[in-house]
Amino acid sequence: GNSVTQMEGPVTLSEEAFLTINCTYTATGYPSLFWYVQYPGEGLQLLLKATKADDKGSNKGFEATYRKETTSFHLEKGSVQVSDSAVYFCALTPGSARQLTFGSGTQLTVLP
Amino acid sequence: DTAVSQTPKYLVTQMGNDKSIKCEQNLGHDTMYWYKQDSKKFLKIMFSYNNKELIINETVPNRFSPKSPDKAHLNLHINSLELGDSAVYFCASSQSLQLSGNTIYFGEGSWLTVV
């Protein structure tokens, strides 16, 4: 079956620290991979995506590279800000599937 | 303009009541979804509709009944509410059922609390 495993949180960082949130997946076929972000009290927003191996998705200083050989899609940011505090979800959709499968979410708190 | 809008955003109600959450998308998408987020933030699909036709129904109690009057709307009606129904319900849409290369857009969520 299809599944997404994210590193467990919560993650607490100081402002300007480097961020990595690990995400690995199991899927049939060639999935598309996504990172969604949920700010406190708000809905889900698409942060970035990658649709094929070696693609790099990027947005708002965040990056993630689709690594087929390690079945991973780790989220990184070089210098986090307090405003990045949110829950981050890794997700996938295999080519044949008709839904997104989400990871369990990682709570990030950035302290000033 | 909000792409996927759902109402109400907050809903507090008593056990046993019946309530509805409405959702509309103005993206011209064919496919709409309902997802449930539990207290641990875990997200799970409940239903999907494509052009008003039910596609996915993920072992959801039949107290939950989605209704799609047209492809731009997907409402969720819940009968005989239980404490365990307390959650955040997200409506979403995508261009089509074929998600490879497409993106699912989510509404802002409806926070349901059953007391």
mmCIF file of C-alpha atoms in Angstrom:
data_model
loop_
_atom_site.group_PDB
_atom_site.id
_atom_site.type_symbol
_atom_site.label_atom_id
_atom_site.label_comp_id
_atom_site.label_asym_id
_atom_site.label_seq_id
_atom_site.Cartn_x
_atom_site.Cartn_y
_atom_site.Cartn_z
ATOM 1 C CA GLY A 1 0.000 0.000 0.000
ATOM 2 C CA ASN A 2 0.888 3.654 -0.021
ATOM 3 C CA SER A 3 2.220 5.352 3.083
ATOM 4 C CA VAL A 4 4.188 8.353 4.243
ATOM 5 C CA THR A 5 6.425 8.435 7.292
ATOM 6 C CA GLN A 6 7.486 11.747 8.764
ATOM 7 C CA MET A 7 9.876 12.450 11.579
ATOM 8 C CA GLU A 8 8.043 12.828 14.806
ATOM 9 C CA GLY A 9 7.773 16.200 16.383
ATOM 10 C CA PRO A 10 7.555 18.525 17.923
ATOM 11 C CA VAL A 11 10.602 20.287 16.568
ATOM 12 C CA THR A 12 11.766 23.446 18.311
ATOM 13 C CA LEU A 13 14.400 25.672 16.744
ATOM 14 C CA SER A 14 15.842 29.095 17.314
ATOM 15 C CA GLU A 15 15.348 31.748 14.679
ATOM 16 C CA GLU A 16 17.830 31.486 11.776
ATOM 17 C CA ALA A 17 18.553 27.816 12.493
ATOM 18 C CA PHE A 18 18.666 25.226 9.726
ATOM 19 C CA LEU A 19 15.585 23.061 9.352
ATOM 20 C CA THR A 20 15.225 19.518 8.127
ATOM 21 C CA ILE A 21 12.012 17.542 8.392
ATOM 22 C CA ASN A 22 12.446 13.999 7.151
ATOM 23 C CA CYS A 23 9.883 12.299 4.983
ATOM 24 C CA THR A 24 10.053 8.848 3.441
ATOM 25 C CA TYR A 25 7.399 7.081 1.468
ATOM 26 C CA THR A 26 6.170 3.752 0.179
ATOM 27 C CA ALA A 27 4.164 3.792 -3.009
ATOM 28 C CA THR A 28 3.286 1.858 -6.100
ATOM 29 C CA GLY A 29 4.266 3.375 -9.380
ATOM 30 C CA TYR A 30 5.734 6.840 -9.588
ATOM 31 C CA PRO A 31 4.080 9.124 -7.070
ATOM 32 C CA SER A 32 3.894 12.866 -6.959
ATOM 33 C CA LEU A 33 5.131 14.269 -3.655
ATOM 34 C CA PHE A 34 3.941 17.285 -1.727
ATOM 35 C CA TRP A 35 4.568 19.334 1.364
ATOM 36 C CA TYR A 36 1.595 21.094 2.883
ATOM 37 C CA VAL A 37 1.730 23.580 5.761
ATOM 38 C CA GLN A 38 -0.910 24.364 8.349
ATOM 39 C CA TYR A 39 -0.422 27.596 10.301
ATOM 40 C CA PRO A 40 -2.110 27.851 13.708
ATOM 41 C CA GLY A 41 -5.868 28.053 13.372
ATOM 42 C CA GLU A 42 -5.746 27.895 9.588
ATOM 43 C CA GLY A 43 -6.281 25.397 6.812
ATOM 44 C CA LEU A 44 -3.809 23.478 4.703
ATOM 45 C CA GLN A 45 -1.736 25.290 2.137
ATOM 46 C CA LEU A 46 0.394 23.720 -0.528
ATOM 47 C CA LEU A 47 4.016 24.613 0.198
ATOM 48 C CA LEU A 48 5.796 22.814 -2.630
ATOM 49 C CA LYS A 49 5.628 19.748 -4.803
ATOM 50 C CA ALA A 50 7.666 17.507 -7.085
ATOM 51 C CA THR A 51 6.259 15.191 -9.687
ATOM 52 C CA LYS A 52 9.218 13.080 -10.791
ATOM 53 C CA ALA A 53 12.523 11.767 -9.570
ATOM 54 C CA ASP A 54 15.257 14.359 -8.962
ATOM 55 C CA ASP A 55 12.792 17.238 -9.204
ATOM 56 C CA LYS A 56 13.297 19.926 -6.582
ATOM 57 C CA GLY A 57 10.279 21.761 -5.268
ATOM 58 C CA SER A 58 10.855 25.140 -3.674
ATOM 59 C CA ASN A 59 8.817 27.958 -2.173
ATOM 60 C CA LYS A 60 9.293 30.636 0.506
ATOM 61 C CA GLY A 61 12.874 29.487 1.126
ATOM 62 C CA PHE A 62 11.831 25.862 1.634
ATOM 63 C CA GLU A 63 13.154 23.107 -0.611
ATOM 64 C CA ALA A 64 12.640 19.397 -1.035
ATOM 65 C CA THR A 65 14.166 17.026 -3.573
ATOM 66 C CA TYR A 66 12.411 13.923 -4.849
ATOM 67 C CA ARG A 67 14.882 11.071 -4.209
ATOM 68 C CA LYS A 68 13.631 7.877 -5.754
ATOM 69 C CA GLU A 69 16.645 5.829 -4.707
ATOM 70 C CA THR A 70 16.026 6.577 -1.023
ATOM 71 C CA THR A 71 12.244 7.080 -1.383
ATOM 72 C CA SER A 72 12.568 10.369 0.421
ATOM 73 C CA PHE A 73 11.347 13.942 0.136
ATOM 74 C CA HIS A 74 12.965 15.784 3.041
ATOM 75 C CA LEU A 75 11.959 19.380 3.673
ATOM 76 C CA GLU A 76 14.757 21.902 4.297
ATOM 77 C CA LYS A 77 15.132 25.576 4.972
ATOM 78 C CA GLY A 78 18.397 27.346 5.561
ATOM 79 C CA SER A 79 17.213 29.933 8.069
ATOM 80 C CA VAL A 80 13.850 29.605 9.780
ATOM 81 C CA GLN A 81 11.773 32.485 11.055
ATOM 82 C CA VAL A 82 9.253 32.701 13.867
ATOM 83 C CA SER A 83 6.554 32.970 11.213
ATOM 84 C CA ASP A 84 7.452 29.466 9.981
ATOM 85 C CA SER A 85 5.970 27.963 13.131
ATOM 86 C CA ALA A 86 3.313 25.570 11.860
ATOM 87 C CA VAL A 87 2.520 21.921 11.250
ATOM 88 C CA TYR A 88 4.122 20.483 8.134
ATOM 89 C CA PHE A 89 2.628 17.532 6.267
ATOM 90 C CA CYS A 90 4.342 15.369 3.716
ATOM 91 C CA ALA A 91 1.954 13.725 1.258
ATOM 92 C CA LEU A 92 1.928 11.642 -1.877
ATOM 93 C CA THR A 93 -0.336 10.572 -4.630
ATOM 94 C CA PRO A 94 0.669 7.621 -6.783
ATOM 95 C CA GLY A 95 -0.139 7.949 -10.451
ATOM 96 C CA SER A 96 -3.082 5.622 -10.233
ATOM 97 C CA ALA A 97 -4.495 6.833 -6.928
ATOM 98 C CA ARG A 98 -7.344 9.211 -6.514
ATOM 99 C CA GLN A 99 -6.448 10.692 -3.180
ATOM 100 C CA LEU A 100 -3.628 12.198 -1.201
ATOM 101 C CA THR A 101 -2.022 10.080 1.478
ATOM 102 C CA PHE A 102 -0.640 12.187 4.292
ATOM 103 C CA GLY A 103 2.078 11.693 6.835
ATOM 104 C CA SER A 104 1.283 12.316 10.477
ATOM 105 C CA GLY A 105 2.494 15.920 10.439
ATOM 106 C CA THR A 106 5.432 17.570 12.198
ATOM 107 C CA GLN A 107 4.874 20.482 14.535
ATOM 108 C CA LEU A 108 7.582 23.146 14.151
ATOM 109 C CA THR A 109 8.044 25.912 16.688
ATOM 110 C CA VAL A 110 10.585 28.639 16.016
ATOM 111 C CA LEU A 111 11.661 30.723 18.990
ATOM 112 C CA PRO A 112 12.923 34.304 18.689
ATOM 113 C CA ASP B 1 -11.231 35.438 -3.868
ATOM 114 C CA THR B 2 -11.214 32.261 -1.815
ATOM 115 C CA ALA B 3 -10.704 29.249 -4.052
ATOM 116 C CA VAL B 4 -12.233 26.664 -1.731
ATOM 117 C CA SER B 5 -14.563 28.080 0.881
ATOM 118 C CA GLN B 6 -16.382 26.217 3.596
ATOM 119 C CA THR B 7 -18.870 27.306 6.226
ATOM 120 C CA PRO B 8 -19.139 27.456 9.120
ATOM 121 C CA LYS B 9 -15.557 27.790 10.291
ATOM 122 C CA TYR B 10 -16.484 26.987 13.871
ATOM 123 C CA LEU B 11 -19.385 24.875 15.048
ATOM 124 C CA VAL B 12 -20.200 23.834 18.593
ATOM 125 C CA THR B 13 -23.192 21.557 19.006
ATOM 126 C CA GLN B 14 -24.684 18.989 21.335
ATOM 127 C CA MET B 15 -24.583 15.242 20.966
ATOM 128 C CA GLY B 16 -27.445 13.879 18.960
ATOM 129 C CA ASN B 17 -27.897 16.958 16.817
ATOM 130 C CA ASP B 18 -27.757 17.015 13.026
ATOM 131 C CA LYS B 19 -25.481 19.539 11.346
ATOM 132 C CA SER B 20 -24.189 20.434 7.900
ATOM 133 C CA ILE B 21 -20.968 21.911 6.600
ATOM 134 C CA LYS B 22 -21.065 23.571 3.204
ATOM 135 C CA CYS B 23 -18.257 23.775 0.673
ATOM 136 C CA GLU B 24 -17.886 25.612 -2.599
ATOM 137 C CA GLN B 25 -14.984 25.906 -5.021
ATOM 138 C CA ASN B 26 -14.610 28.530 -7.718
ATOM 139 C CA LEU B 27 -11.672 26.917 -9.473
ATOM 140 C CA GLY B 28 -13.700 25.099 -12.106
ATOM 141 C CA HIS B 29 -12.453 21.778 -10.757
ATOM 142 C CA ASP B 30 -14.226 18.499 -11.416
ATOM 143 C CA THR B 31 -13.268 16.705 -8.207
ATOM 144 C CA MET B 32 -14.010 17.551 -4.588
ATOM 145 C CA TYR B 33 -13.123 15.903 -1.291
ATOM 146 C CA TRP B 34 -13.809 15.831 2.401
ATOM 147 C CA TYR B 35 -10.915 15.115 4.765
ATOM 148 C CA LYS B 36 -11.065 14.717 8.528
ATOM 149 C CA GLN B 37 -8.273 15.873 10.840
ATOM 150 C CA ASP B 38 -8.322 14.354 14.308
ATOM 151 C CA SER B 39 -6.989 15.779 17.542
ATOM 152 C CA LYS B 40 -3.511 14.447 16.749
ATOM 153 C CA LYS B 41 -3.514 16.336 13.436
ATOM 154 C CA PHE B 42 -3.788 13.122 11.426
ATOM 155 C CA LEU B 43 -5.536 13.676 8.090
ATOM 156 C CA LYS B 44 -7.672 11.045 6.465
ATOM 157 C CA ILE B 45 -9.885 11.148 3.422
ATOM 158 C CA MET B 46 -13.587 10.608 3.934
ATOM 159 C CA PHE B 47 -15.166 11.116 0.521
ATOM 160 C CA SER B 48 -14.396 12.230 -2.976
ATOM 161 C CA TYR B 49 -16.759 13.242 -5.752
ATOM 162 C CA ASN B 50 -16.106 13.702 -9.433
ATOM 163 C CA ASN B 51 -18.687 15.656 -11.424
ATOM 164 C CA LYS B 52 -21.253 14.973 -8.700
ATOM 165 C CA GLU B 53 -20.525 11.239 -8.684
ATOM 166 C CA LEU B 54 -19.306 9.543 -5.507
ATOM 167 C CA ILE B 55 -15.856 8.033 -6.072
ATOM 168 C CA ILE B 56 -14.353 7.354 -2.661
ATOM 169 C CA ASN B 57 -16.206 6.468 0.515
ATOM 170 C CA GLU B 58 -13.653 5.488 3.127
ATOM 171 C CA THR B 59 -15.427 3.403 5.762
ATOM 172 C CA VAL B 60 -17.173 6.433 7.144
ATOM 173 C CA PRO B 61 -20.244 5.831 9.356
ATOM 174 C CA ASN B 62 -23.445 6.268 7.407
ATOM 175 C CA ARG B 63 -24.354 9.115 9.762
ATOM 176 C CA PHE B 64 -22.126 11.120 7.418
ATOM 177 C CA SER B 65 -23.799 11.883 4.119
ATOM 178 C CA PRO B 66 -22.119 14.004 1.466
ATOM 179 C CA LYS B 67 -24.210 15.758 -1.133
ATOM 180 C CA SER B 68 -23.004 17.318 -4.349
ATOM 181 C CA PRO B 69 -25.732 19.379 -6.042
ATOM 182 C CA ASP B 70 -23.262 20.414 -8.747
ATOM 183 C CA LYS B 71 -19.572 19.991 -9.314
ATOM 184 C CA ALA B 72 -18.744 23.266 -7.569
ATOM 185 C CA HIS B 73 -20.381 22.243 -4.289
ATOM 186 C CA LEU B 74 -19.893 19.382 -1.890
ATOM 187 C CA ASN B 75 -21.752 19.580 1.390
ATOM 188 C CA LEU B 76 -21.358 17.296 4.377
ATOM 189 C CA HIS B 77 -24.329 16.419 6.532
ATOM 190 C CA ILE B 78 -23.844 14.653 9.829
ATOM 191 C CA ASN B 79 -26.702 13.000 11.699
ATOM 192 C CA SER B 80 -26.844 12.120 15.374
ATOM 193 C CA LEU B 81 -23.553 13.738 16.238
ATOM 194 C CA GLU B 82 -21.268 11.913 18.668
ATOM 195 C CA LEU B 83 -18.421 13.163 20.827
ATOM 196 C CA GLY B 84 -15.950 11.350 18.594
ATOM 197 C CA ASP B 85 -17.039 13.424 15.617
ATOM 198 C CA SER B 86 -15.237 16.400 17.102
ATOM 199 C CA ALA B 87 -12.519 17.223 14.584
ATOM 200 C CA VAL B 88 -11.528 19.617 11.858
ATOM 201 C CA TYR B 89 -13.173 18.863 8.530
ATOM 202 C CA PHE B 90 -11.442 20.030 5.379
ATOM 203 C CA CYS B 91 -13.035 20.398 2.012
ATOM 204 C CA ALA B 92 -10.729 20.241 -1.000
ATOM 205 C CA SER B 93 -10.792 20.171 -4.772
ATOM 206 C CA SER B 94 -8.613 19.178 -7.712
ATOM 207 C CA GLN B 95 -8.783 19.597 -11.459
ATOM 208 C CA SER B 96 -9.590 15.939 -11.967
ATOM 209 C CA LEU B 97 -9.361 12.513 -10.394
ATOM 210 C CA GLN B 98 -5.977 12.066 -11.979
ATOM 211 C CA LEU B 99 -3.774 13.589 -9.323
ATOM 212 C CA SER B 100 -0.411 12.957 -10.887
ATOM 213 C CA GLY B 101 0.912 16.425 -11.609
ATOM 214 C CA ASN B 102 -2.207 18.057 -10.200
ATOM 215 C CA THR B 103 -2.650 19.754 -6.879
ATOM 216 C CA ILE B 104 -5.367 19.419 -4.291
ATOM 217 C CA TYR B 105 -6.484 22.770 -2.904
ATOM 218 C CA PHE B 106 -7.890 22.847 0.589
ATOM 219 C CA GLY B 107 -10.404 25.058 2.301
ATOM 220 C CA GLU B 108 -9.669 26.668 5.638
ATOM 221 C CA GLY B 109 -11.340 23.951 7.632
ATOM 222 C CA SER B 110 -14.426 23.677 9.815
ATOM 223 C CA TRP B 111 -13.735 23.146 13.509
ATOM 224 C CA LEU B 112 -16.535 20.946 14.857
ATOM 225 C CA THR B 113 -16.891 20.464 18.604
ATOM 226 C CA VAL B 114 -19.537 18.113 19.933
ATOM 227 C CA VAL B 115 -20.391 18.575 23.607
#
